[in-house]
Short mmCIF file of N, CA and C in Angstrom, two decimals:
data_model
loop_
_atom_site.label_atom_id
_atom_site.label_comp_id
_atom_site.label_asym_id
_atom_site.label_seq_id
_atom_site.Cartn_x
_atom_site.Cartn_y
_atom_site.Cartn_z
N ASN L 4 -11.37 20.19 13.20
CA ASN L 4 -11.74 21.38 13.83
C ASN L 4 -10.08 22.26 14.56
N PRO L 5 -9.93 23.94 14.02
CA PRO L 5 -9.10 24.27 13.98
C PRO L 5 -9.02 24.86 15.31
N GLY L 6 -8.16 25.38 16.16
CA GLY L 6 -8.16 25.80 17.33
C GLY L 6 -7.28 27.65 17.58
N LYS L 7 -6.91 27.79 18.09
CA LYS L 7 -6.28 28.53 18.50
C LYS L 7 -4.67 28.86 16.98
N VAL L 8 -4.26 30.17 16.79
CA VAL L 8 -2.77 30.20 16.09
C VAL L 8 -1.80 30.74 16.49
N ILE L 9 -0.79 29.63 16.95
CA ILE L 9 0.21 30.11 17.68
C ILE L 9 1.37 30.17 16.31
N LEU L 10 2.49 32.03 16.90
CA LEU L 10 3.77 31.64 16.16
C LEU L 10 3.76 31.43 14.61
N GLY L 11 2.30 31.46 14.09
CA GLY L 11 1.70 31.40 12.55
C GLY L 11 0.93 29.89 12.46
N LYS L 12 0.60 29.45 13.04
CA LYS L 12 0.40 28.00 12.74
C LYS L 12 -0.65 27.85 13.84
N THR L 13 -1.83 26.95 13.02
CA THR L 13 -3.03 26.98 13.33
C THR L 13 -2.53 25.47 14.56
N ILE L 14 -3.60 25.79 15.23
CA ILE L 14 -3.01 24.13 16.31
C ILE L 14 -4.62 23.71 16.06
N TYR L 15 -4.31 22.26 16.10
CA TYR L 15 -5.29 21.32 16.09
C TYR L 15 -5.53 20.46 17.28
N SER L 16 -6.88 19.87 17.73
CA SER L 16 -6.53 19.33 18.63
C SER L 16 -6.73 17.24 18.11
N ARG L 17 -7.40 17.17 17.11
CA ARG L 17 -7.18 15.98 16.71
C ARG L 17 -7.35 15.60 15.08
N ALA L 18 -6.79 14.76 14.97
CA ALA L 18 -6.56 14.38 13.52
C ALA L 18 -6.77 13.30 12.27
N ILE L 19 -7.21 12.89 11.60
CA ILE L 19 -8.08 11.29 11.12
C ILE L 19 -6.62 11.17 10.33
N ILE L 20 -6.17 9.64 10.48
CA ILE L 20 -4.69 9.26 9.89
C ILE L 20 -4.76 7.96 9.92
N HIS L 21 -4.88 7.09 8.67
CA HIS L 21 -5.26 5.59 8.43
C HIS L 21 -6.45 5.34 9.06
N GLY L 22 -7.74 7.07 8.94
CA GLY L 22 -8.32 5.81 9.04
C GLY L 22 -8.96 5.81 11.15
N GLU L 23 -7.62 6.09 11.30
CA GLU L 23 -7.48 6.28 12.71
C GLU L 23 -7.93 7.89 13.74
N THR L 24 -8.48 7.94 14.13
CA THR L 24 -8.44 9.33 14.92
C THR L 24 -7.50 9.66 15.61
N ILE L 25 -6.32 10.95 15.99
CA ILE L 25 -5.52 10.92 16.64
C ILE L 25 -5.25 11.76 17.65
N GLU L 26 -5.21 12.08 19.02
CA GLU L 26 -5.86 13.62 19.83
C GLU L 26 -4.00 13.81 20.41
N ALA L 27 -4.12 15.23 20.80
CA ALA L 27 -3.28 14.81 21.28
C ALA L 27 -3.20 14.74 22.87
N GLY L 28 -2.30 13.87 23.39
CA GLY L 28 -2.11 13.53 24.46
C GLY L 28 -2.03 11.78 23.82
N SER L 29 -2.12 11.40 22.76
CA SER L 29 -2.51 10.16 22.64
C SER L 29 -0.66 10.18 22.07
N ALA L 30 0.03 8.61 22.05
CA ALA L 30 1.00 7.90 21.14
C ALA L 30 0.75 6.97 19.94
N VAL L 31 1.90 7.22 19.09
CA VAL L 31 2.30 7.12 17.62
C VAL L 31 3.32 6.68 17.29
N MET L 32 3.76 5.59 16.30
CA MET L 32 4.52 4.87 15.99
C MET L 32 4.73 6.11 14.37
N VAL L 33 6.21 5.94 14.85
CA VAL L 33 6.45 7.08 13.31
C VAL L 33 7.63 6.65 12.49
N ASP L 34 7.74 6.14 11.27
CA ASP L 34 8.55 6.05 10.65
C ASP L 34 10.03 6.73 10.64
N GLU L 35 10.54 6.03 10.51
CA GLU L 35 11.93 7.09 10.02
C GLU L 35 13.12 6.39 8.97
N ASP L 36 14.35 6.77 9.04
CA ASP L 36 14.79 6.60 8.23
C ASP L 36 15.26 4.96 8.12
N ASP L 37 15.51 4.53 9.22
CA ASP L 37 16.90 3.84 9.51
C ASP L 37 15.75 2.62 9.83
N ASP L 38 16.03 2.03 8.71
CA ASP L 38 15.21 0.60 8.90
C ASP L 38 15.49 -0.49 9.67
N ASP L 39 16.19 -0.25 10.07
CA ASP L 39 16.93 -1.44 10.68
C ASP L 39 15.90 -1.41 12.63
N ALA L 40 15.84 0.63 12.82
CA ALA L 40 15.30 0.33 13.79
C ALA L 40 14.28 -0.14 14.28
N LEU L 41 13.65 -0.44 15.91
CA LEU L 41 11.86 -0.09 15.68
C LEU L 41 11.44 1.16 15.54
N PRO L 42 10.05 0.55 15.16
CA PRO L 42 9.98 2.87 14.43
C PRO L 42 9.61 3.37 16.25
N ALA L 43 10.10 4.84 16.06
CA ALA L 43 9.76 5.18 16.77
C ALA L 43 8.90 5.57 17.78
N ILE L 44 7.92 5.90 18.98
CA ILE L 44 7.25 6.38 19.80
C ILE L 44 7.19 7.53 19.93
N TYR L 45 6.02 8.58 19.69
CA TYR L 45 5.99 9.41 20.04
C TYR L 45 4.38 10.41 20.70
N PHE L 46 4.81 10.64 21.76
CA PHE L 46 3.57 10.91 22.51
C PHE L 46 2.75 12.73 22.13
N ILE L 47 2.37 12.97 21.57
CA ILE L 47 2.07 13.74 20.57
C ILE L 47 1.01 15.29 21.17
N GLU L 48 2.19 15.94 21.69
CA GLU L 48 1.74 17.49 22.48
C GLU L 48 0.89 18.11 21.89
N TYR L 49 0.97 18.40 20.53
CA TYR L 49 -0.25 19.07 19.56
C TYR L 49 0.56 18.86 18.67
N MET L 50 -0.75 19.03 17.30
CA MET L 50 -0.68 19.74 16.09
C MET L 50 -1.18 20.16 15.40
N TYR L 51 -0.48 20.61 14.29
CA TYR L 51 -0.78 21.73 13.23
C TYR L 51 -0.33 21.74 12.10
N GLU L 52 -0.84 22.99 11.77
CA GLU L 52 -1.04 23.64 10.10
C GLU L 52 0.17 24.12 9.69
N THR L 53 1.06 23.96 8.94
CA THR L 53 2.16 25.52 8.65
C THR L 53 1.71 26.30 7.60
N LYS L 54 1.51 27.67 7.21
CA LYS L 54 1.26 28.24 6.29
C LYS L 54 1.07 27.43 5.24
N ASN L 55 2.06 26.99 4.41
CA ASN L 55 2.10 25.91 3.54
C ASN L 55 1.11 24.64 3.25
N GLY L 56 0.37 24.66 3.99
CA GLY L 56 -0.27 22.89 4.70
C GLY L 56 0.12 22.21 4.91
N ALA L 57 0.94 22.21 5.53
CA ALA L 57 1.61 20.97 5.50
C ALA L 57 0.90 20.30 7.18
N LYS L 58 0.66 19.23 6.97
CA LYS L 58 -0.07 18.93 8.68
C LYS L 58 1.36 18.08 9.42
N MET L 59 1.23 18.75 10.20
CA MET L 59 2.35 18.07 11.42
C MET L 59 1.91 18.01 12.71
N ALA L 60 2.35 17.56 13.61
CA ALA L 60 2.58 17.03 15.27
C ALA L 60 3.82 17.57 15.46
N HIS L 61 3.75 17.93 16.86
CA HIS L 61 5.00 18.19 17.73
C HIS L 61 4.84 16.90 19.50
N GLY L 62 5.99 16.75 19.25
CA GLY L 62 5.59 15.56 20.13
C GLY L 62 6.92 14.90 20.75
N ARG L 63 7.02 14.50 22.09
CA ARG L 63 8.01 13.93 22.51
C ARG L 63 8.28 12.44 22.41
N MET L 64 9.09 12.34 22.22
CA MET L 64 9.81 10.79 22.18
C MET L 64 9.45 9.63 23.07
N MET L 65 8.94 8.69 23.44
CA MET L 65 9.35 7.56 24.25
C MET L 65 9.62 6.55 24.06
N GLN L 66 10.92 6.38 25.11
CA GLN L 66 11.99 5.54 24.57
C GLN L 66 11.56 4.15 25.28
N ARG L 67 12.31 2.83 24.74
CA ARG L 67 11.63 1.12 25.50
C ARG L 67 12.53 1.32 26.10
N GLY L 68 12.11 0.37 27.18
CA GLY L 68 13.09 0.60 28.18
C GLY L 68 14.71 -0.20 28.32
N SER L 69 14.36 -1.02 26.99
CA SER L 69 15.70 -1.34 26.72
C SER L 69 16.47 -0.24 25.58
N GLU L 70 16.41 0.62 25.51
CA GLU L 70 16.93 1.88 24.80
C GLU L 70 17.32 2.55 26.11
N THR L 71 17.38 2.49 27.08
CA THR L 71 17.77 3.15 28.53
C THR L 71 18.80 2.46 29.12
N VAL L 72 19.10 2.67 30.20
CA VAL L 72 20.26 1.96 31.11
C VAL L 72 19.72 1.06 31.44
N LEU L 73 18.72 0.75 31.61
CA LEU L 73 18.25 -0.63 32.18
C LEU L 73 18.27 -1.63 30.86
N GLY L 74 18.26 -1.71 30.02
CA GLY L 74 18.57 -2.78 28.82
C GLY L 74 18.01 -3.88 29.18
N ASN L 75 18.19 -4.83 28.86
CA ASN L 75 17.27 -6.47 28.95
C ASN L 75 16.34 -6.47 30.31
N ALA L 76 16.45 -5.53 31.70
CA ALA L 76 16.18 -5.75 32.33
C ALA L 76 15.08 -5.25 33.25
N SER L 77 14.65 -4.42 31.68
CA SER L 77 13.12 -3.79 31.50
C SER L 77 12.44 -4.79 31.35
N ASN L 78 11.23 -3.79 31.60
CA ASN L 78 9.50 -4.36 30.86
C ASN L 78 9.49 -4.08 29.74
N GLU L 79 9.09 -5.33 28.44
CA GLU L 79 9.33 -4.79 27.11
C GLU L 79 7.88 -3.56 26.98
N ARG L 80 6.88 -3.67 27.80
CA ARG L 80 5.74 -2.80 27.73
C ARG L 80 6.18 -1.53 28.23
N GLU L 81 6.76 -1.29 28.73
CA GLU L 81 7.00 -0.32 29.22
C GLU L 81 8.01 0.89 28.45
N VAL L 82 7.40 1.59 27.97
CA VAL L 82 7.99 3.19 27.57
C VAL L 82 8.34 4.33 28.70
N PHE L 83 9.26 4.71 28.65
CA PHE L 83 9.40 6.14 29.42
C PHE L 83 9.61 7.80 28.36
N LEU L 84 8.97 8.48 28.77
CA LEU L 84 8.58 9.66 28.37
C LEU L 84 10.19 10.66 28.35
N THR L 85 11.14 11.05 27.07
CA THR L 85 11.97 11.63 27.46
C THR L 85 11.32 13.69 27.40
N ASN L 86 13.12 13.82 27.32
CA ASN L 86 12.55 15.49 27.24
C ASN L 86 13.11 16.12 25.61
N ASN L 87 13.01 14.69 24.69
CA ASN L 87 13.32 14.76 23.42
C ASN L 87 12.63 15.06 22.68
N CYS L 88 12.46 16.36 22.24
CA CYS L 88 11.12 16.78 21.77
C CYS L 88 11.52 16.90 19.83
N SER L 89 10.23 17.03 18.99
CA SER L 89 10.26 16.96 17.47
C SER L 89 9.13 17.29 16.74
N ASP L 90 8.94 18.17 15.66
CA ASP L 90 8.12 18.11 14.82
C ASP L 90 8.12 16.50 13.79
N PHE L 91 7.06 16.32 13.41
CA PHE L 91 6.80 15.62 12.53
C PHE L 91 5.90 15.41 11.47
N GLN L 92 5.70 15.35 10.22
CA GLN L 92 4.64 15.47 9.78
C GLN L 92 3.47 13.63 10.00
N LEU L 93 2.54 14.18 9.81
CA LEU L 93 1.67 13.30 10.59
C LEU L 93 1.29 12.35 9.33
N GLN L 94 1.88 12.20 8.06
CA GLN L 94 1.65 11.07 7.25
C GLN L 94 3.04 10.07 7.57
N ASP L 95 3.65 10.79 7.96
CA ASP L 95 4.84 9.54 8.68
C ASP L 95 4.28 9.15 9.87
N VAL L 96 2.96 9.12 10.53
CA VAL L 96 2.60 8.53 11.71
C VAL L 96 1.84 7.01 10.61
N LYS L 97 3.03 6.00 10.86
CA LYS L 97 2.53 4.35 10.97
C LYS L 97 1.40 4.37 11.89
N GLN L 98 0.90 4.19 12.68
CA GLN L 98 0.00 3.97 13.43
C GLN L 98 -0.17 4.10 14.95
N LEU L 99 -1.41 4.48 15.53
CA LEU L 99 -1.74 4.52 16.70
C LEU L 99 -1.34 3.74 18.02
N VAL L 100 -0.69 4.00 18.89
CA VAL L 100 -0.21 3.16 20.13
C VAL L 100 -0.71 3.25 21.12
N VAL L 101 -1.72 1.98 22.36
CA VAL L 101 -2.20 2.36 23.11
C VAL L 101 -0.96 1.85 24.45
N VAL L 102 -0.59 3.98 25.16
CA VAL L 102 0.20 4.04 25.70
C VAL L 102 -1.11 4.65 26.37
N GLU L 103 -0.81 3.69 27.87
CA GLU L 103 -1.21 3.84 29.39
C GLU L 103 -0.50 4.82 30.45
N ILE L 104 -0.66 6.36 30.37
CA ILE L 104 -0.45 7.14 31.32
C ILE L 104 -0.54 6.30 32.71
N ARG L 105 0.53 5.94 33.62
CA ARG L 105 0.03 6.08 35.00
C ARG L 105 0.91 7.09 36.04
N LYS L 106 -0.17 7.15 37.09
CA LYS L 106 0.57 7.57 37.92
C LYS L 106 0.49 6.77 39.20
N ILE L 107 1.64 6.64 39.72
CA ILE L 107 1.57 5.90 40.61
C ILE L 107 1.62 6.22 41.80
N PRO L 108 0.75 6.52 43.36
CA PRO L 108 0.94 6.39 44.37
C PRO L 108 2.21 5.97 44.94
N TRP L 109 3.05 6.96 45.93
CA TRP L 109 4.67 6.11 46.48
C TRP L 109 4.56 5.80 48.30
N GLY L 110 4.58 4.73 48.77
CA GLY L 110 4.55 4.99 50.09
C GLY L 110 4.52 3.39 50.02
N TYR L 111 4.62 3.01 51.98
CA TYR L 111 5.05 1.13 51.45
C TYR L 111 3.46 0.63 51.78
N ASN L 112 2.34 1.74 52.71
CA ASN L 112 0.76 1.37 51.89
C ASN L 112 0.66 1.06 51.21
N HIS L 113 1.03 1.40 49.63
CA HIS L 113 0.75 1.32 48.44
C HIS L 113 1.00 0.10 47.71
N ARG L 114 1.89 -0.66 48.73
CA ARG L 114 2.87 -1.22 48.28
C ARG L 114 2.35 -2.75 47.47
N LYS L 115 1.27 -3.54 48.60
CA LYS L 115 0.47 -4.58 48.56
C LYS L 115 -0.69 -4.25 47.28
N ASP L 116 -1.49 -3.08 46.95
CA ASP L 116 -2.18 -2.73 45.63
C ASP L 116 -0.99 -2.77 44.60
N HIS L 117 0.20 -2.10 44.02
CA HIS L 117 1.00 -2.10 43.74
C HIS L 117 1.31 -3.97 42.95
N LEU L 118 1.21 -4.89 44.05
CA LEU L 118 1.70 -5.35 43.64
C LEU L 118 0.95 -6.48 42.72
N ASN L 119 -0.39 -6.53 43.51
CA ASN L 119 -1.85 -6.82 43.00
C ASN L 119 -2.13 -6.71 41.53
N ALA L 120 -1.87 -5.21 41.62
CA ALA L 120 -2.04 -4.62 40.30
C ALA L 120 -0.95 -4.93 39.13
N GLY L 121 -0.38 -5.31 39.60
CA GLY L 121 1.20 -5.24 38.57
C GLY L 121 0.81 -7.29 38.26
N ARG L 122 0.05 -7.77 38.80
CA ARG L 122 0.19 -9.16 38.64
C ARG L 122 -1.01 -9.08 37.61
N GLN L 123 -2.28 -8.49 37.91
CA GLN L 123 -3.79 -8.59 37.08
C GLN L 123 -2.68 -8.16 35.41
N ASP L 124 -1.71 -6.70 35.67
CA ASP L 124 -1.59 -6.76 34.55
C ASP L 124 -0.52 -7.50 33.11
N ARG L 125 0.19 -7.87 34.62
CA ARG L 125 1.14 -9.20 33.70
C ARG L 125 0.07 -10.23 32.92
N ALA L 126 -0.85 -10.73 33.72
CA ALA L 126 -2.12 -11.40 32.91
C ALA L 126 -2.50 -11.24 32.27
N ARG L 127 -3.29 -9.89 32.03
CA ARG L 127 -4.30 -9.55 31.10
C ARG L 127 -3.27 -9.31 29.80
N ALA L 128 -1.70 -8.65 30.03
CA ALA L 128 -0.69 -8.81 29.31
C ALA L 128 -0.34 -10.15 28.13
N GLU L 129 -0.23 -11.20 29.05
CA GLU L 129 0.45 -12.94 28.46
C GLU L 129 -0.84 -13.50 27.67
N GLU L 130 -2.10 -12.32 28.04
CA GLU L 130 -4.00 -12.98 27.21
C GLU L 130 -3.57 -12.22 25.98
N ARG L 131 -3.27 -11.06 26.02
CA ARG L 131 -3.51 -10.65 24.84
C ARG L 131 -2.40 -10.97 23.66
N LYS L 132 -0.89 -11.15 24.64
CA LYS L 132 -0.21 -12.16 23.23
C LYS L 132 -0.52 -13.33 22.85
N ASN L 133 -1.01 -13.93 23.84
CA ASN L 133 -1.55 -15.05 23.27
C ASN L 133 -3.02 -15.27 22.25
N LYS L 134 -3.72 -13.97 22.15
CA LYS L 134 -4.62 -13.86 21.63
C LYS L 134 -3.62 -13.13 19.39
N GLY L 135 -3.08 -12.43 20.00
CA GLY L 135 -1.71 -12.06 19.09
C GLY L 135 -2.40 -10.96 18.72
N LEU L 136 -2.67 -10.17 19.40
CA LEU L 136 -3.49 -8.83 19.51
C LEU L 136 -2.02 -7.72 20.10
N PRO L 137 -1.98 -6.62 19.58
CA PRO L 137 -1.17 -5.65 19.31
C PRO L 137 -0.05 -5.82 20.45
N LEU L 138 0.70 -5.54 21.26
CA LEU L 138 1.45 -5.08 22.69
C LEU L 138 0.90 -3.49 22.66
N GLU L 139 0.71 -3.45 24.13
CA GLU L 139 0.25 -1.99 24.90
C GLU L 139 1.00 -1.80 25.71
N TYR L 140 1.65 -0.24 25.64
CA TYR L 140 2.83 0.25 26.48
C TYR L 140 2.30 0.66 27.86
N TYR L 141 2.79 0.97 28.95
CA TYR L 141 2.32 1.77 29.95
C TYR L 141 3.18 2.78 29.55
N CYS L 142 3.28 4.30 30.55
CA CYS L 142 4.38 4.67 30.76
C CYS L 142 4.08 5.43 32.25
N LYS L 143 5.33 5.56 32.89
CA LYS L 143 5.01 6.19 34.70
C LYS L 143 6.12 7.00 34.98
N SER L 144 6.91 7.01 33.98
CA SER L 144 8.15 7.80 34.50
C SER L 144 8.48 8.40 32.85
N LEU L 145 9.55 9.50 33.49
CA LEU L 145 10.48 10.49 32.91
C LEU L 145 11.61 9.69 33.10
N TYR L 146 12.36 9.76 31.37
CA TYR L 146 13.58 9.71 31.54
C TYR L 146 14.50 10.44 30.98
N TRP L 147 15.11 11.31 31.65
CA TRP L 147 16.60 12.54 32.05
C TRP L 147 17.90 11.66 31.89
N PRO L 148 18.29 11.41 31.11
CA PRO L 148 20.04 10.48 31.43
C PRO L 148 20.82 12.06 31.50
N GLU L 149 20.55 13.12 30.87
CA GLU L 149 20.93 14.23 31.35
C GLU L 149 21.39 14.30 32.06
N LYS L 150 20.46 14.25 33.28
CA LYS L 150 20.23 14.04 35.03
C LYS L 150 20.72 12.57 35.53
N GLY L 151 20.75 11.57 34.91
CA GLY L 151 21.22 10.44 35.32
C GLY L 151 20.09 9.74 36.05
N ALA L 152 18.89 10.09 36.02
CA ALA L 152 17.35 9.37 36.61
C ALA L 152 16.40 9.91 36.12
N PHE L 153 15.29 8.74 36.83
CA PHE L 153 14.46 8.52 35.93
C PHE L 153 13.23 9.39 37.32
N PHE L 154 12.19 10.37 36.81
CA PHE L 154 11.64 11.38 37.38
C PHE L 154 10.12 10.78 37.55
N SER L 155 8.88 11.11 38.39
CA SER L 155 8.07 10.94 38.09
C SER L 155 7.37 11.98 37.00
N LEU L 156 6.23 11.41 35.85
CA LEU L 156 5.96 11.94 35.20
C LEU L 156 5.28 13.60 35.11
N PRO L 157 5.43 14.58 34.64
CA PRO L 157 4.97 15.48 34.61
C PRO L 157 3.02 15.96 33.94
N SER L 158 2.26 15.05 34.46
CA SER L 158 1.05 14.87 33.34
C SER L 158 -0.02 16.22 33.60
N ASP L 159 0.19 16.76 34.37
CA ASP L 159 -0.32 17.93 34.75
C ASP L 159 -0.35 18.85 33.27
N GLY L 160 0.67 18.73 32.58
CA GLY L 160 1.54 19.88 30.89
C GLY L 160 1.58 18.97 29.94
N MET L 161 1.15 17.77 30.08
CA MET L 161 1.62 17.06 29.11
C MET L 161 -0.07 16.68 28.30
N GLY L 162 0.42 16.74 26.30
CA GLY L 162 -0.22 16.77 26.36
C GLY L 162 -1.58 17.45 25.87
N LEU L 163 -1.68 18.43 26.48
CA LEU L 163 -3.16 19.62 26.62
C LEU L 163 -3.43 19.71 24.91
N GLY L 164 -2.54 20.01 23.67
CA GLY L 164 -3.17 20.63 22.68
C GLY L 164 -3.12 22.29 23.02
N SER L 165 -1.96 22.34 23.51
CA SER L 165 -2.24 24.37 23.80
C SER L 165 -1.27 24.27 22.85
N GLY L 166 -0.43 23.92 22.35
CA GLY L 166 0.78 24.88 21.40
C GLY L 166 1.81 24.30 22.05
N ILE L 167 1.82 24.05 23.61
CA ILE L 167 3.18 24.66 24.46
C ILE L 167 3.41 23.11 24.34
N CYS L 168 5.14 23.44 24.61
CA CYS L 168 5.26 21.94 24.98
C CYS L 168 5.81 22.12 26.08
N GLN L 169 5.89 21.14 26.87
CA GLN L 169 7.56 21.47 28.59
C GLN L 169 8.71 21.35 28.42
N SER L 170 8.15 20.06 27.34
CA SER L 170 10.03 20.45 26.92
C SER L 170 10.71 21.20 26.29
N CYS L 171 10.25 21.92 25.56
CA CYS L 171 10.69 22.51 24.82
C CYS L 171 11.42 23.85 26.21
N LYS L 172 10.27 24.24 26.48
CA LYS L 172 11.06 24.86 27.31
C LYS L 172 12.04 25.08 28.42
N ILE L 173 12.07 23.24 28.64
CA ILE L 173 13.61 23.09 29.35
C ILE L 173 14.21 23.12 28.87
N ASN L 174 14.39 22.52 27.22
CA ASN L 174 15.70 22.25 26.12
C ASN L 174 16.10 24.16 25.95
N GLU L 175 15.55 25.08 26.54
CA GLU L 175 15.34 26.29 25.86
C GLU L 175 16.44 27.00 27.14
#
């Protein structure tokens, strides 16, 4: 279902790849040229078709915790949104990935709720692992190594499928 045209690109809100429906705001694993590296995970901001008919996506890279300054101290299921964005062909999408975007309320009065939710989440993840089900990720922070910090997610402008990428604006 085509949307508006921005800078000569017809913007789409969803596509079907390998029998799975992929929408703006979802996460995908993308095959890259490096065979040794884990497949990259991208958060899709929007999808489009070029003038010559190539079906493309524009996404922001999500880094696994082990790829950040946290290294081995990170949770294997946590990924971090970055401001590194790029375009890739939809045919390079390996699979859809479950990434839960979490908005975490801050403050001492939420600490007990965070602990309980964390326990339940770890138990559910362990149960999925024992059943041999695919890993489900979660993301609650923006990783910005150039500024030397982790930030709250800018969730109000993420994955809208509008043809606009907040990361591109920042990088300009």
